[in-house]
CSV table of C-alpha atoms (C1' of nucleotides) and ligand atoms in Angstrom, one decimal:
chain,number,residue,atom,x,y,z
C,45,MET,CA,-10.5,8.8,-4.1
C,46,THR,CA,-7.0,9.8,-3.6
C,47,THR,CA,-4.1,7.2,-4.6
C,48,SER,CA,-0.9,6.8,-2.3
C,49,THR,CA,0.9,9.3,-4.5
C,50,GLU,CA,-1.5,11.9,-4.8
C,51,GLU,CA,-1.9,11.2,-0.2
C,52,ASN,CA,1.7,11.6,0.4
C,53,TYR,CA,2.3,15.2,-2.3
C,54,LEU,CA,-0.9,16.8,-0.2
C,55,LYS,CA,0.8,15.9,3.3
C,56,ALA,CA,4.3,17.4,1.9
C,57,ILE,CA,2.1,20.7,0.8
C,58,TYR,CA,0.7,20.6,4.3
C,59,HIS,CA,3.9,20.3,6.1
C,60,LEU,CA,5.6,23.0,3.7
C,61,SER,CA,2.1,24.7,4.7
C,62,THR,CA,2.2,25.2,8.3
C,63,GLY,CA,3.3,28.2,10.5
C,64,ASN,CA,4.0,30.0,6.9
C,65,GLN,CA,0.9,32.0,5.2
C,66,ASN,CA,3.0,32.4,1.5
C,67,SER,CA,2.3,29.7,-1.6
C,68,VAL,CA,4.7,26.6,-1.2
C,69,LEU,CA,6.5,26.2,-4.4
C,70,THR,CA,7.3,23.9,-6.7
C,71,SER,CA,10.5,23.5,-5.9
C,72,ALA,CA,9.6,23.1,-2.5
C,73,ILE,CA,7.5,19.8,-2.7
C,74,ALA,CA,10.6,18.7,-5.1
C,75,GLY,CA,12.9,18.7,-2.5
C,76,SER,CA,10.5,17.4,0.0
C,77,LEU,CA,10.1,14.6,-1.8
C,78,SER,CA,12.8,13.7,-3.7
C,79,THR,CA,11.4,14.3,-7.0
C,80,SER,CA,12.0,16.4,-9.8
C,81,SER,CA,9.6,19.9,-10.7
C,82,ALA,CA,8.3,18.5,-13.2
C,83,SER,CA,6.4,15.4,-11.7
C,84,VAL,CA,5.5,17.8,-9.3
C,85,THR,CA,3.5,20.9,-12.1
C,86,ASP,CA,2.1,17.2,-13.2
C,87,MET,CA,0.2,16.3,-10.3
C,88,ILE,CA,-0.3,20.3,-8.4
C,89,LYS,CA,-2.4,20.1,-11.7
C,90,LYS,CA,-4.1,17.3,-11.1
C,91,LEU,CA,-4.7,18.0,-7.6
C,92,SER,CA,-5.8,21.5,-8.6
C,93,ASP,CA,-8.6,19.9,-10.6
C,94,LYS,CA,-9.6,17.9,-7.9
C,95,ASN,CA,-9.9,21.3,-5.8
C,96,MET,CA,-7.2,19.7,-3.4
C,97,VAL,CA,-4.9,22.6,-4.2
C,98,GLU,CA,-5.2,26.8,-5.4
C,99,TYR,CA,-2.6,26.7,-8.3
C,100,GLU,CA,-1.3,29.7,-10.3
C,101,ARG,CA,1.2,28.9,-12.9
C,102,TYR,CA,4.2,30.5,-11.9
C,103,ARG,CA,3.4,30.8,-8.2
C,104,GLY,CA,3.2,27.5,-5.9
C,105,VAL,CA,0.0,26.4,-4.8
C,106,LYS,CA,-2.1,26.8,-1.1
C,107,ILE,CA,-4.0,24.0,0.4
C,108,THR,CA,-7.5,24.1,0.1
C,109,ARG,CA,-9.6,23.1,3.0
C,110,LYS,CA,-10.1,20.2,1.6
C,111,GLY,CA,-6.8,19.3,1.0
C,112,GLU,CA,-5.7,20.0,4.4
C,113,LYS,CA,-8.8,17.3,5.4
C,114,VAL,CA,-7.0,14.9,3.5
C,115,ALA,CA,-3.4,15.8,4.6
C,116,LEU,CA,-4.8,15.8,8.4
C,117,SER,CA,-6.5,12.7,8.3
C,118,ILE,CA,-3.2,10.7,6.8
C,119,ILE,CA,-1.3,12.3,9.5
C,120,ARG,CA,-3.3,11.2,11.8
C,121,ARG,CA,-3.5,7.7,10.8
C,122,HIS,CA,0.4,8.5,10.6
C,123,ARG,CA,0.8,9.0,13.4
C,124,LEU,CA,-1.6,6.3,15.0
C,125,TRP,CA,0.5,3.6,13.4
C,126,GLU,CA,3.7,5.1,14.6
C,127,VAL,CA,2.2,4.9,18.4
C,128,PHE,CA,1.5,0.9,17.3
C,129,LEU,CA,4.8,0.1,16.3
C,130,MET,CA,6.3,1.8,19.5
C,131,ASP,CA,3.9,0.6,22.2
C,132,LYS,CA,3.0,-2.4,21.1
C,133,LEU,CA,5.5,-3.8,18.3
C,134,LYS,CA,8.1,-2.0,20.8
C,135,PHE,CA,9.8,-0.9,17.8
C,136,LYS,CA,12.4,2.3,18.1
C,137,TRP,CA,11.8,5.9,17.8
C,138,ASP,CA,13.9,6.3,15.0
C,139,GLU,CA,12.7,3.2,13.5
C,140,VAL,CA,9.2,3.5,13.0
C,141,HIS,CA,8.7,6.6,10.2
C,142,ASP,CA,9.4,4.6,7.4
C,143,LEU,CA,6.8,1.9,8.0
C,144,ALA,CA,4.3,4.4,9.2
C,145,GLU,CA,4.4,6.1,5.6
C,146,GLU,CA,3.3,3.0,4.3
C,147,LEU,CA,0.6,1.5,6.9
C,148,GLU,CA,-0.3,5.5,6.4
C,149,HIS,CA,-2.3,4.5,3.4
C,150,VAL,CA,-4.3,1.7,4.2
C,151,SER,CA,-7.7,3.7,4.5
C,152,SER,CA,-10.6,3.0,6.7
C,153,ASP,CA,-12.0,4.7,8.9
C,154,GLU,CA,-13.2,2.7,10.6
C,155,MET,CA,-10.1,0.7,11.4
C,156,THR,CA,-8.4,4.1,12.2
C,157,ARG,CA,-11.0,4.8,14.9
C,158,ARG,CA,-10.2,0.9,16.3
C,159,LEU,CA,-6.3,1.2,16.3
C,160,ASP,CA,-7.1,4.9,17.8
C,161,ALA,CA,-9.4,3.3,21.2
C,162,TYR,CA,-6.5,0.0,21.4
C,163,LEU,CA,-4.1,2.4,21.5
C,164,GLY,CA,-6.0,4.6,24.6
C,165,PHE,CA,-6.5,7.4,22.5
C,166,PRO,CA,-3.0,8.9,22.8
C,167,LYS,CA,-2.2,12.6,22.0
C,168,PHE,CA,1.3,12.5,20.5
C,169,ASP,CA,3.1,10.2,18.1
C,170,PRO,CA,6.7,9.1,19.3
C,171,HIS,CA,8.2,12.5,18.4
C,172,GLY,CA,5.8,14.5,20.2
C,173,ASP,CA,3.8,15.8,17.3
C,174,PRO,CA,0.2,15.8,17.6
C,175,ILE,CA,-2.3,13.6,16.6
C,176,PRO,CA,-5.7,15.0,14.7
C,177,ASP,CA,-8.4,14.2,15.9
C,178,THR,CA,-11.1,12.3,14.3
C,179,ASN,CA,-12.2,16.0,12.5
C,180,GLY,CA,-8.8,17.0,11.3
C,181,LYS,CA,-8.4,19.5,14.3
C,182,VAL,CA,-4.6,19.4,15.9
C,183,HIS,CA,-4.0,19.8,19.8
C,184,THR,CA,-0.8,22.0,20.4
C,185,ASN,CA,0.1,22.9,23.4
C,186,GLY,CA,2.2,25.8,23.3
C,187,GLN,CA,6.0,24.1,22.7
C,188,VAL,CA,8.4,26.6,21.7
C,189,LEU,CA,12.3,25.4,20.0
C,190,LEU,CA,14.5,25.5,22.7
C,191,SER,CA,16.3,27.3,20.7
C,192,ASP,CA,14.1,29.8,21.3
C,193,ILE,CA,14.1,30.1,25.4
C,194,ILE,CA,15.6,33.4,26.5
C,195,LYS,CA,15.3,32.3,30.1
C,196,LYS,CA,17.4,29.3,32.0
C,197,GLY,CA,14.9,27.3,34.3
C,198,LYS,CA,13.0,23.7,34.2
C,199,TYR,CA,11.9,22.3,30.9
C,200,ILE,CA,10.7,18.9,29.7
C,201,LEU,CA,11.0,18.0,25.8
C,202,CYS,CA,7.9,17.4,24.5
C,203,GLY,CA,8.9,16.5,20.6
C,204,VAL,CA,12.0,17.3,17.9
C,205,ASN,CA,12.0,19.4,14.1
C,206,ASP,CA,14.6,16.6,13.3
C,207,HIS,CA,12.9,13.6,12.6
C,208,SER,CA,16.1,11.6,11.2
C,209,PRO,CA,17.2,8.1,12.3
C,210,SER,CA,20.8,9.7,13.1
C,211,PHE,CA,19.3,12.9,15.5
C,212,LEU,CA,16.9,10.3,16.8
C,213,GLN,CA,19.7,8.3,17.9
C,214,TYR,CA,22.1,10.8,19.2
C,215,LEU,CA,19.1,12.0,21.1
C,216,GLU,CA,18.5,9.2,23.2
C,217,LYS,CA,22.3,8.5,23.7
C,218,LYS,CA,22.4,11.6,25.1
C,219,GLY,CA,19.0,10.8,27.1
C,220,LEU,CA,16.6,12.9,25.8
C,221,VAL,CA,13.5,11.3,24.7
C,222,PRO,CA,10.1,13.0,24.5
C,223,GLY,CA,9.3,13.4,28.3
C,224,SER,CA,12.8,14.5,29.3
C,225,VAL,CA,12.7,16.4,31.9
C,226,PHE,CA,15.8,19.3,32.6
C,227,SER,CA,16.9,22.8,33.6
C,228,ILE,CA,18.6,25.2,31.6
C,229,VAL,CA,22.1,25.5,33.7
C,230,GLU,CA,24.1,27.6,31.4
C,231,MET,CA,23.9,29.9,28.0
C,232,ASP,CA,26.2,31.2,26.4
C,233,GLU,CA,25.9,34.4,24.7
C,234,TYR,CA,27.9,33.9,22.3
C,235,ASP,CA,27.3,30.3,20.5
C,236,ASN,CA,23.9,29.7,21.4
C,237,SER,CA,25.1,26.5,23.2
C,238,MET,CA,23.7,26.2,26.8
C,239,GLN,CA,24.2,23.3,29.6
C,240,ILE,CA,21.4,21.7,30.9
C,241,ILE,CA,20.8,18.9,33.4
C,242,PHE,CA,18.1,16.4,34.5
C,243,SER,CA,16.9,15.4,37.2
C,244,ASN,CA,19.9,12.4,37.9
C,245,LYS,CA,22.1,15.3,38.2
C,246,LYS,CA,23.8,14.3,34.6
C,247,SER,CA,24.8,17.0,32.6
C,248,ILE,CA,25.6,17.6,29.2
C,249,PHE,CA,25.7,20.4,26.4
C,250,ILE,CA,23.2,21.6,23.7
C,251,SER,CA,25.0,23.0,20.4
C,252,LYS,CA,22.6,26.0,19.0
C,253,GLU,CA,22.4,23.2,15.9
C,254,ILE,CA,20.8,20.8,18.2
C,255,SER,CA,18.4,22.8,20.9
C,256,LYS,CA,17.4,24.6,17.2
C,257,ASN,CA,15.2,21.1,16.7
C,258,LEU,CA,14.1,20.7,20.2
C,259,LEU,CA,10.5,21.5,20.8
C,260,VAL,CA,10.0,21.9,24.8
C,261,ARG,CA,7.2,23.5,27.6
C,262,ASN,CA,8.4,24.9,30.8
C,263,HIS,CA,7.9,22.3,33.5
C,264,GLU,CA,6.2,24.1,36.6
U,209,MET,CA,11.8,-6.2,-5.6
U,210,THR,CA,8.4,-7.5,-6.4
U,211,THR,CA,5.3,-4.7,-6.4
U,212,SER,CA,1.9,-5.9,-4.8
U,213,THR,CA,-0.2,-6.4,-8.0
U,214,GLU,CA,3.1,-9.3,-8.4
U,215,GLU,CA,2.1,-10.7,-4.9
U,216,ASN,CA,-1.4,-11.0,-5.8
U,217,TYR,CA,-0.6,-12.4,-9.1
U,218,LEU,CA,1.1,-15.0,-6.6
U,219,LYS,CA,-1.3,-15.5,-4.5
U,220,ALA,CA,-4.2,-16.0,-6.9
U,221,ILE,CA,-1.7,-18.3,-8.3
U,222,TYR,CA,-0.6,-20.5,-5.7
U,223,HIS,CA,-3.9,-21.0,-4.0
U,224,LEU,CA,-5.1,-22.1,-7.5
U,225,SER,CA,-2.2,-24.8,-7.3
U,226,THR,CA,-2.6,-25.7,-4.1
U,227,GLY,CA,-4.3,-29.7,-4.3
U,228,ASN,CA,-3.8,-30.0,-7.6
U,229,GLN,CA,-1.2,-30.8,-10.0
U,230,ASN,CA,-1.5,-29.6,-13.2
U,231,SER,CA,-1.0,-26.3,-14.2
U,232,VAL,CA,-2.6,-22.9,-13.3
U,233,LEU,CA,-4.5,-21.5,-16.5
U,234,THR,CA,-4.9,-18.0,-17.5
U,235,SER,CA,-9.0,-18.1,-17.2
U,236,ALA,CA,-8.2,-19.9,-13.8
U,237,ILE,CA,-6.3,-16.7,-12.8
U,238,ALA,CA,-8.1,-14.1,-14.5
U,239,GLY,CA,-11.1,-15.1,-13.0
U,240,SER,CA,-10.3,-15.0,-9.3
U,241,LEU,CA,-8.3,-11.9,-10.2
U,242,SER,CA,-11.1,-10.3,-11.8
U,243,THR,CA,-9.2,-8.8,-14.4
U,244,SER,CA,-9.2,-9.4,-18.7
U,245,SER,CA,-7.0,-12.8,-19.5
U,246,ALA,CA,-4.6,-10.3,-21.8
U,247,SER,CA,-3.6,-8.4,-18.7
U,248,VAL,CA,-3.1,-12.1,-17.1
U,249,THR,CA,-0.4,-13.2,-19.8
U,250,ASP,CA,1.3,-10.2,-19.5
U,251,MET,CA,1.2,-10.3,-16.1
U,252,ILE,CA,2.6,-14.8,-16.3
U,253,LYS,CA,5.7,-13.0,-18.3
U,254,LYS,CA,7.1,-11.0,-16.2
U,255,LEU,CA,6.6,-13.4,-13.2
U,256,SER,CA,8.2,-15.6,-16.0
U,257,ASP,CA,11.1,-13.4,-16.4
U,258,LYS,CA,11.6,-13.5,-12.4
U,259,ASN,CA,11.5,-17.4,-12.6
U,260,MET,CA,8.3,-16.9,-10.3
U,261,VAL,CA,6.6,-19.1,-12.6
U,262,GLU,CA,7.1,-21.7,-15.3
U,263,TYR,CA,5.3,-21.0,-18.4
U,264,GLU,CA,4.5,-22.5,-21.9
U,265,ARG,CA,2.7,-20.8,-23.5
U,266,TYR,CA,-1.5,-21.8,-23.9
U,267,ARG,CA,-0.3,-24.5,-20.9
U,268,GLY,CA,-1.2,-22.0,-18.4
U,269,VAL,CA,1.8,-21.8,-15.5
U,270,LYS,CA,3.2,-23.9,-12.4
U,271,ILE,CA,4.2,-21.9,-9.4
U,272,THR,CA,8.3,-22.7,-8.9
U,273,ARG,CA,9.4,-23.0,-5.5
U,274,LYS,CA,11.5,-19.0,-5.9
U,275,GLY,CA,7.4,-18.2,-6.3
U,276,GLU,CA,5.9,-19.8,-4.1
U,277,LYS,CA,8.1,-18.7,-1.3
U,278,VAL,CA,6.9,-14.9,-1.6
U,279,ALA,CA,3.3,-16.3,-2.1
U,280,LEU,CA,3.9,-18.1,1.3
U,281,SER,CA,5.6,-14.7,2.8
U,282,ILE,CA,2.1,-12.8,1.9
U,283,ILE,CA,0.2,-15.3,3.2
U,284,ARG,CA,1.6,-15.5,6.6
U,285,ARG,CA,1.7,-11.9,6.7
U,286,HIS,CA,-2.1,-11.6,5.6
U,287,ARG,CA,-3.1,-14.3,8.1
U,288,LEU,CA,-1.2,-12.6,10.9
U,289,TRP,CA,-2.8,-9.2,10.1
U,290,GLU,CA,-5.9,-10.7,10.2
U,291,VAL,CA,-5.3,-12.1,13.5
U,292,PHE,CA,-4.4,-8.6,14.7
U,293,LEU,CA,-7.3,-7.4,13.5
U,294,MET,CA,-10.3,-9.6,15.2
U,295,ASP,CA,-8.3,-10.1,18.3
U,296,LYS,CA,-6.7,-6.7,19.1
U,297,LEU,CA,-8.9,-3.9,17.6
U,298,LYS,CA,-12.3,-6.6,18.0
U,299,PHE,CA,-13.2,-6.9,14.1
U,300,LYS,CA,-15.6,-9.7,13.8
U,301,TRP,CA,-14.0,-12.6,11.3
U,302,ASP,CA,-16.2,-11.5,8.1
U,303,GLU,CA,-14.7,-8.5,8.1
U,304,VAL,CA,-11.3,-8.6,8.4
U,305,HIS,CA,-10.1,-9.9,4.7
U,306,ASP,CA,-10.4,-7.1,2.9
U,307,LEU,CA,-8.3,-4.8,5.4
U,308,ALA,CA,-5.5,-7.8,5.4
U,309,GLU,CA,-5.9,-7.6,1.5
U,310,GLU,CA,-4.5,-4.0,1.6
U,311,LEU,CA,-1.5,-4.8,5.0
U,312,GLU,CA,-0.2,-8.1,4.1
U,313,HIS,CA,2.0,-5.6,1.0
U,314,VAL,CA,3.3,-3.7,3.4
U,315,SER,CA,6.5,-5.5,3.1
U,316,SER,CA,9.1,-5.5,6.3
U,317,ASP,CA,10.0,-8.9,7.8
U,318,GLU,CA,11.1,-7.2,11.0
U,319,MET,CA,7.5,-5.8,11.8
U,320,THR,CA,5.8,-9.3,10.1
U,321,ARG,CA,8.7,-11.3,13.1
U,322,ARG,CA,7.2,-9.1,15.7
U,323,LEU,CA,3.7,-8.8,14.7
U,324,ASP,CA,4.1,-12.7,14.9
U,325,ALA,CA,5.3,-12.1,19.1
U,326,TYR,CA,3.0,-9.4,19.5
U,327,LEU,CA,0.4,-11.6,18.6
U,328,GLY,CA,1.6,-14.5,20.7
U,329,PHE,CA,3.0,-16.7,18.1
U,330,PRO,CA,0.0,-17.6,16.5
U,331,LYS,CA,-0.5,-20.5,14.2
U,332,PHE,CA,-4.0,-20.7,13.0
U,333,ASP,CA,-6.2,-17.1,11.2
U,334,PRO,CA,-9.7,-16.3,12.0
U,335,HIS,CA,-11.2,-19.1,9.5
U,336,GLY,CA,-8.8,-21.6,10.3
U,337,ASP,CA,-6.2,-21.5,7.4
U,338,PRO,CA,-3.0,-22.2,9.0
U,339,ILE,CA,-0.3,-19.5,9.4
U,340,PRO,CA,3.1,-20.0,7.3
U,341,ASP,CA,5.8,-20.0,9.3
U,342,THR,CA,9.0,-17.9,8.8
U,343,ASN,CA,10.4,-20.5,6.4
U,344,GLY,CA,7.3,-20.6,4.9
U,345,LYS,CA,6.2,-24.0,6.2
U,346,VAL,CA,2.5,-24.4,6.7
U,347,HIS,CA,1.5,-27.2,9.2
U,348,THR,CA,-1.8,-28.6,8.5
U,349,ASN,CA,-3.8,-30.3,11.2
U,350,GLY,CA,-5.4,-33.6,9.2
U,351,GLN,CA,-8.7,-31.7,8.7
U,352,VAL,CA,-11.4,-32.5,6.4
U,353,LEU,CA,-14.1,-31.2,4.8
U,354,LEU,CA,-17.4,-32.4,6.6
U,355,SER,CA,-19.6,-33.2,3.5
U,356,ASP,CA,-16.2,-36.4,3.6
U,357,ILE,CA,-17.3,-37.3,6.6
U,358,ILE,CA,-18.7,-40.9,6.8
U,359,LYS,CA,-19.2,-41.5,10.1
U,360,LYS,CA,-21.1,-40.5,13.1
U,361,GLY,CA,-19.4,-38.5,15.3
U,362,LYS,CA,-18.1,-35.6,17.0
U,363,TYR,CA,-16.0,-33.1,15.5
U,364,ILE,CA,-14.5,-30.5,15.8
U,365,LEU,CA,-14.7,-26.6,13.5
U,366,CYS,CA,-11.7,-26.0,12.2
U,367,GLY,CA,-11.7,-23.6,9.6
U,368,VAL,CA,-13.6,-22.5,6.3
U,369,ASN,CA,-13.4,-22.7,2.0
U,370,ASP,CA,-15.4,-20.0,1.4
U,371,HIS,CA,-14.4,-16.9,3.1
U,372,SER,CA,-17.1,-14.7,1.8
U,373,PRO,CA,-18.7,-12.2,4.1
U,374,SER,CA,-21.8,-13.3,4.1
U,375,PHE,CA,-21.4,-17.4,4.3
U,376,LEU,CA,-20.2,-16.2,7.3
U,377,GLN,CA,-22.4,-14.5,9.3
U,378,TYR,CA,-24.5,-17.5,8.1
U,379,LEU,CA,-22.2,-19.8,9.9
U,380,GLU,CA,-22.0,-16.9,12.7
U,381,LYS,CA,-25.8,-17.0,13.3
U,382,LYS,CA,-25.8,-20.7,13.5
U,383,GLY,CA,-23.4,-20.6,16.0
U,384,LEU,CA,-20.5,-22.3,13.4
U,385,VAL,CA,-17.0,-20.3,14.3
U,386,PRO,CA,-13.4,-22.1,14.5
U,387,GLY,CA,-13.7,-24.1,17.6
U,388,SER,CA,-17.0,-24.9,18.2
U,389,VAL,CA,-17.3,-28.6,18.7
U,390,PHE,CA,-20.9,-30.5,17.7
U,391,SER,CA,-21.6,-34.7,16.9
U,392,ILE,CA,-23.7,-35.8,14.0
U,393,VAL,CA,-26.1,-37.0,15.1
U,394,GLU,CA,-28.3,-38.0,11.6
U,395,MET,CA,-26.6,-38.3,8.2
U,396,ASP,CA,-28.8,-38.2,5.2
U,397,GLU,CA,-28.0,-41.3,2.7
U,398,TYR,CA,-30.5,-39.4,-0.5
U,399,ASP,CA,-29.0,-35.1,-0.1
U,400,ASN,CA,-25.6,-35.8,1.9
U,401,SER,CA,-28.0,-33.0,4.5
U,402,MET,CA,-26.6,-33.6,8.0
U,403,GLN,CA,-28.2,-32.9,11.7
U,404,ILE,CA,-25.6,-31.9,13.9
U,405,ILE,CA,-25.9,-30.9,18.0
U,406,PHE,CA,-23.9,-28.6,19.8
U,407,SER,CA,-22.8,-29.3,23.7
U,408,ASN,CA,-25.1,-26.9,24.8
U,409,LYS,CA,-28.0,-29.1,23.3
U,410,LYS,CA,-28.8,-26.4,20.4
U,411,SER,CA,-29.2,-28.8,17.8
U,412,ILE,CA,-29.0,-27.2,13.6
U,413,PHE,CA,-29.7,-28.8,10.1
U,414,ILE,CA,-26.8,-28.6,7.7
U,415,SER,CA,-26.7,-28.4,3.8
U,416,LYS,CA,-24.4,-30.5,1.1
U,417,GLU,CA,-24.0,-27.0,0.0
U,418,ILE,CA,-22.4,-25.6,3.5
U,419,SER,CA,-20.6,-28.5,4.8
U,420,LYS,CA,-18.6,-29.4,1.3
U,421,ASN,CA,-17.3,-25.5,3.1
U,422,LEU,CA,-16.6,-26.4,6.4
U,423,LEU,CA,-13.3,-27.7,7.4
U,424,VAL,CA,-13.4,-30.4,10.1
U,425,ARG,CA,-11.1,-32.7,12.8
U,426,ASN,CA,-12.6,-35.7,15.1
U,427,HIS,CA,-12.5,-34.3,18.7
U,428,GLU,CA,-11.3,-37.1,21.1
T,74,DA,C1',16.0,48.6,-17.9
T,75,DA,C1',18.7,44.6,-20.6
T,76,DA,C1',20.8,41.2,-19.5
T,77,DA,C1',22.6,37.4,-17.0
T,78,DT,C1',20.2,34.1,-13.9
T,79,DA,C1',17.2,30.6,-11.9
T,80,DT,C1',12.7,28.6,-11.5
T,81,DT,C1',8.7,26.3,-13.4
T,82,DT,C1',6.4,24.5,-16.9
T,83,DT,C1',5.9,21.7,-21.5
T,84,DA,C1',7.7,18.4,-24.8
T,85,DG,C1',8.3,14.3,-25.8
T,86,DA,C1',9.3,9.4,-23.9
T,87,DC,C1',9.1,5.6,-20.2
T,88,DT,C1',7.4,2.1,-17.3
T,89,DT,C1',3.3,-0.8,-15.4
T,90,DG,C1',-0.4,-2.0,-15.5
T,91,DT,C1',-4.6,-2.3,-17.3
T,92,DC,C1',-8.2,-3.3,-21.5
T,93,DT,C1',-10.9,-4.1,-26.1
T,94,DA,C1',-10.9,-6.3,-30.6
T,95,DA,C1',-8.4,-9.4,-32.9
T,96,DA,C1',-5.4,-12.9,-34.5
T,97,DA,C1',-3.8,-17.5,-33.6
T,98,DT,C1',-3.8,-22.3,-31.2
T,99,DT,C1',-6.4,-25.5,-29.0
T,100,DA,C1',-10.6,-28.5,-27.5
T,101,DA,C1',-15.5,-30.1,-29.1
T,102,DT,C1',-18.6,-31.6,-32.1
T,103,DA,C1',-20.4,-33.8,-36.3
Z,289,DT,C1',-11.1,-36.1,-39.9
Z,290,DA,C1',-13.3,-31.5,-41.4
Z,291,DT,C1',-15.9,-27.6,-38.6
Z,292,DT,C1',-16.9,-24.9,-35.0
Z,293,DA,C1',-16.4,-23.3,-30.6
Z,294,DA,C1',-13.3,-21.8,-26.8
Z,295,DT,C1',-9.2,-20.1,-24.8
Z,296,DT,C1',-4.9,-17.7,-25.5
Z,297,DT,C1',-1.9,-14.5,-26.9
Z,298,DT,C1',-0.9,-10.3,-29.6
Z,299,DA,C1',-1.6,-5.5,-31.3
Z,300,DG,C1',-2.7,-1.3,-29.7
Z,301,DA,C1',-4.5,2.1,-27.3
Z,302,DC,C1',-5.2,3.9,-22.4
Z,303,DA,C1',-3.9,6.6,-17.3
Z,304,DA,C1',-0.8,7.0,-13.5
Z,305,DG,C1',3.5,9.0,-12.2
Z,306,DT,C1',7.7,9.1,-13.6
Z,307,DC,C1',11.8,11.2,-15.9
Z,308,DT,C1',15.2,14.6,-19.2
Z,309,DA,C1',15.9,18.1,-21.9
Z,310,DA,C1',13.9,22.8,-23.9
Z,311,DA,C1',10.9,26.4,-23.5
Z,312,DA,C1',9.0,30.0,-20.8
Z,313,DT,C1',8.7,33.2,-17.7
Z,314,DA,C1',10.6,35.4,-12.8
Z,315,DT,C1',14.4,37.4,-10.5
Z,316,DT,C1',18.3,39.2,-9.6
Z,317,DT,C1',22.2,42.0,-11.3
Z,318,DT,C1',24.4,44.2,-13.4
F,707,LIG,MN1,3.8,8.0,2.8
F,708,LIG,MN1,6.0,11.6,14.2
F,709,LIG,MN1,-3.5,-8.1,-1.4
F,710,LIG,MN1,-8.1,-15.8,6.4
DNA sequence: AAAATATTTTAGACTTGTCTAAAATTAATA
DNA sequence: TATTAATTTTAGACAAGTCTAAAATATTTT
């Protein structure tokens, strides 16, 4: 039995772990959950007792396979609910996160399976993040940061790294949502900004600040 | 701000209040929530401080207008989620209650409104219970206990009073679900049992035990 | 390598919700 | 009406999760 507090910690630890081999530091978890380091230390001990994380005092934690499985099942539920809120209840992509944060803790494997089926087995959530499958496998599809792109060409936006409503609203206003196809027409060597153009000929500037948070894939 | 524990207490008190003018006793609440009387007394004080109930020591509580409004909004969410689980996720009517018990605490007026619209503004839940509207108004429609019926005739099942999965499964096996139309063909004066017949000519016996838990309405 | 700084952990306290056992009050019975 | 019985409340304790302030440890600087 995991409480929703434990689930939130595991999710945070999982997210802080991905793409980085090192231990996750107490302060990082505290920052991510807006809580005190003292509280984090307490919870870490509890999760360590349950073999959800490996804990070394003063050195941080590493999530275990067991902890990771729990985290992935929460993330799966979170993202499925986000799809539901957007596709069925017509919320906008910048509005779904907070509600999903609550819904993800309603735990029933059977309900999750049925929700998945009802939504048509979606593979990505409204922000372009992959939805882990029943076994906790995450299917990513070679997406890369727009800021890492070095050659001009046609790309498709598949996701974002900054999930804040303000950023999402900004993108939407610019016409950038998951699935948007555009071509890079100009890349500035000096400030790493770029100019892109949509199929409808509308063209916009993208600063490094922005492109660092955009996940794209080559589009044929 | 109400916690989900407070919400569960208010809901229990509301349900124990309806159809009975008297105060709700501590022991009744304890029984309904499977908790100790000591815990109930503690929570009652808290709810009383928040003006959700009027409390008289040793005499029980009466729910206030304010408490009732909260209770009704939880009941509204509960029943809407039950409709969702049944209509959209294809759960059976005896499976939806426990999940709704959790989902009802995810509180967003906006989400509730959209869920309502998405479900087509249903007026009743899968058990035939009326769904309170946005203002907390409950529209009942002259339904009466089958056990109180004194004259033969054609009736429609609109709801049940016993929501236990075993009872619901029993009814379903007999072919009795909300909306079922049947005629009373025989009423036993002695044990108050009755024989009913469906439009498909199938006929079954209904004991007093059962009819006490069935809500029906005259069918033309 | 010692001193200064930053991070992490412990200590102690608080809140919410729960429990059992004892005390207080109300209701029933003889 | 005086006991007895049942119900309700209080007292005291506990678990989960949180906090601040102080102590312990690690890291950086001089
Ligand atoms: Mn959450
Ligand atoms: Mn998302
Ligand atoms: Mn509930
Ligand atoms: Mn119901």
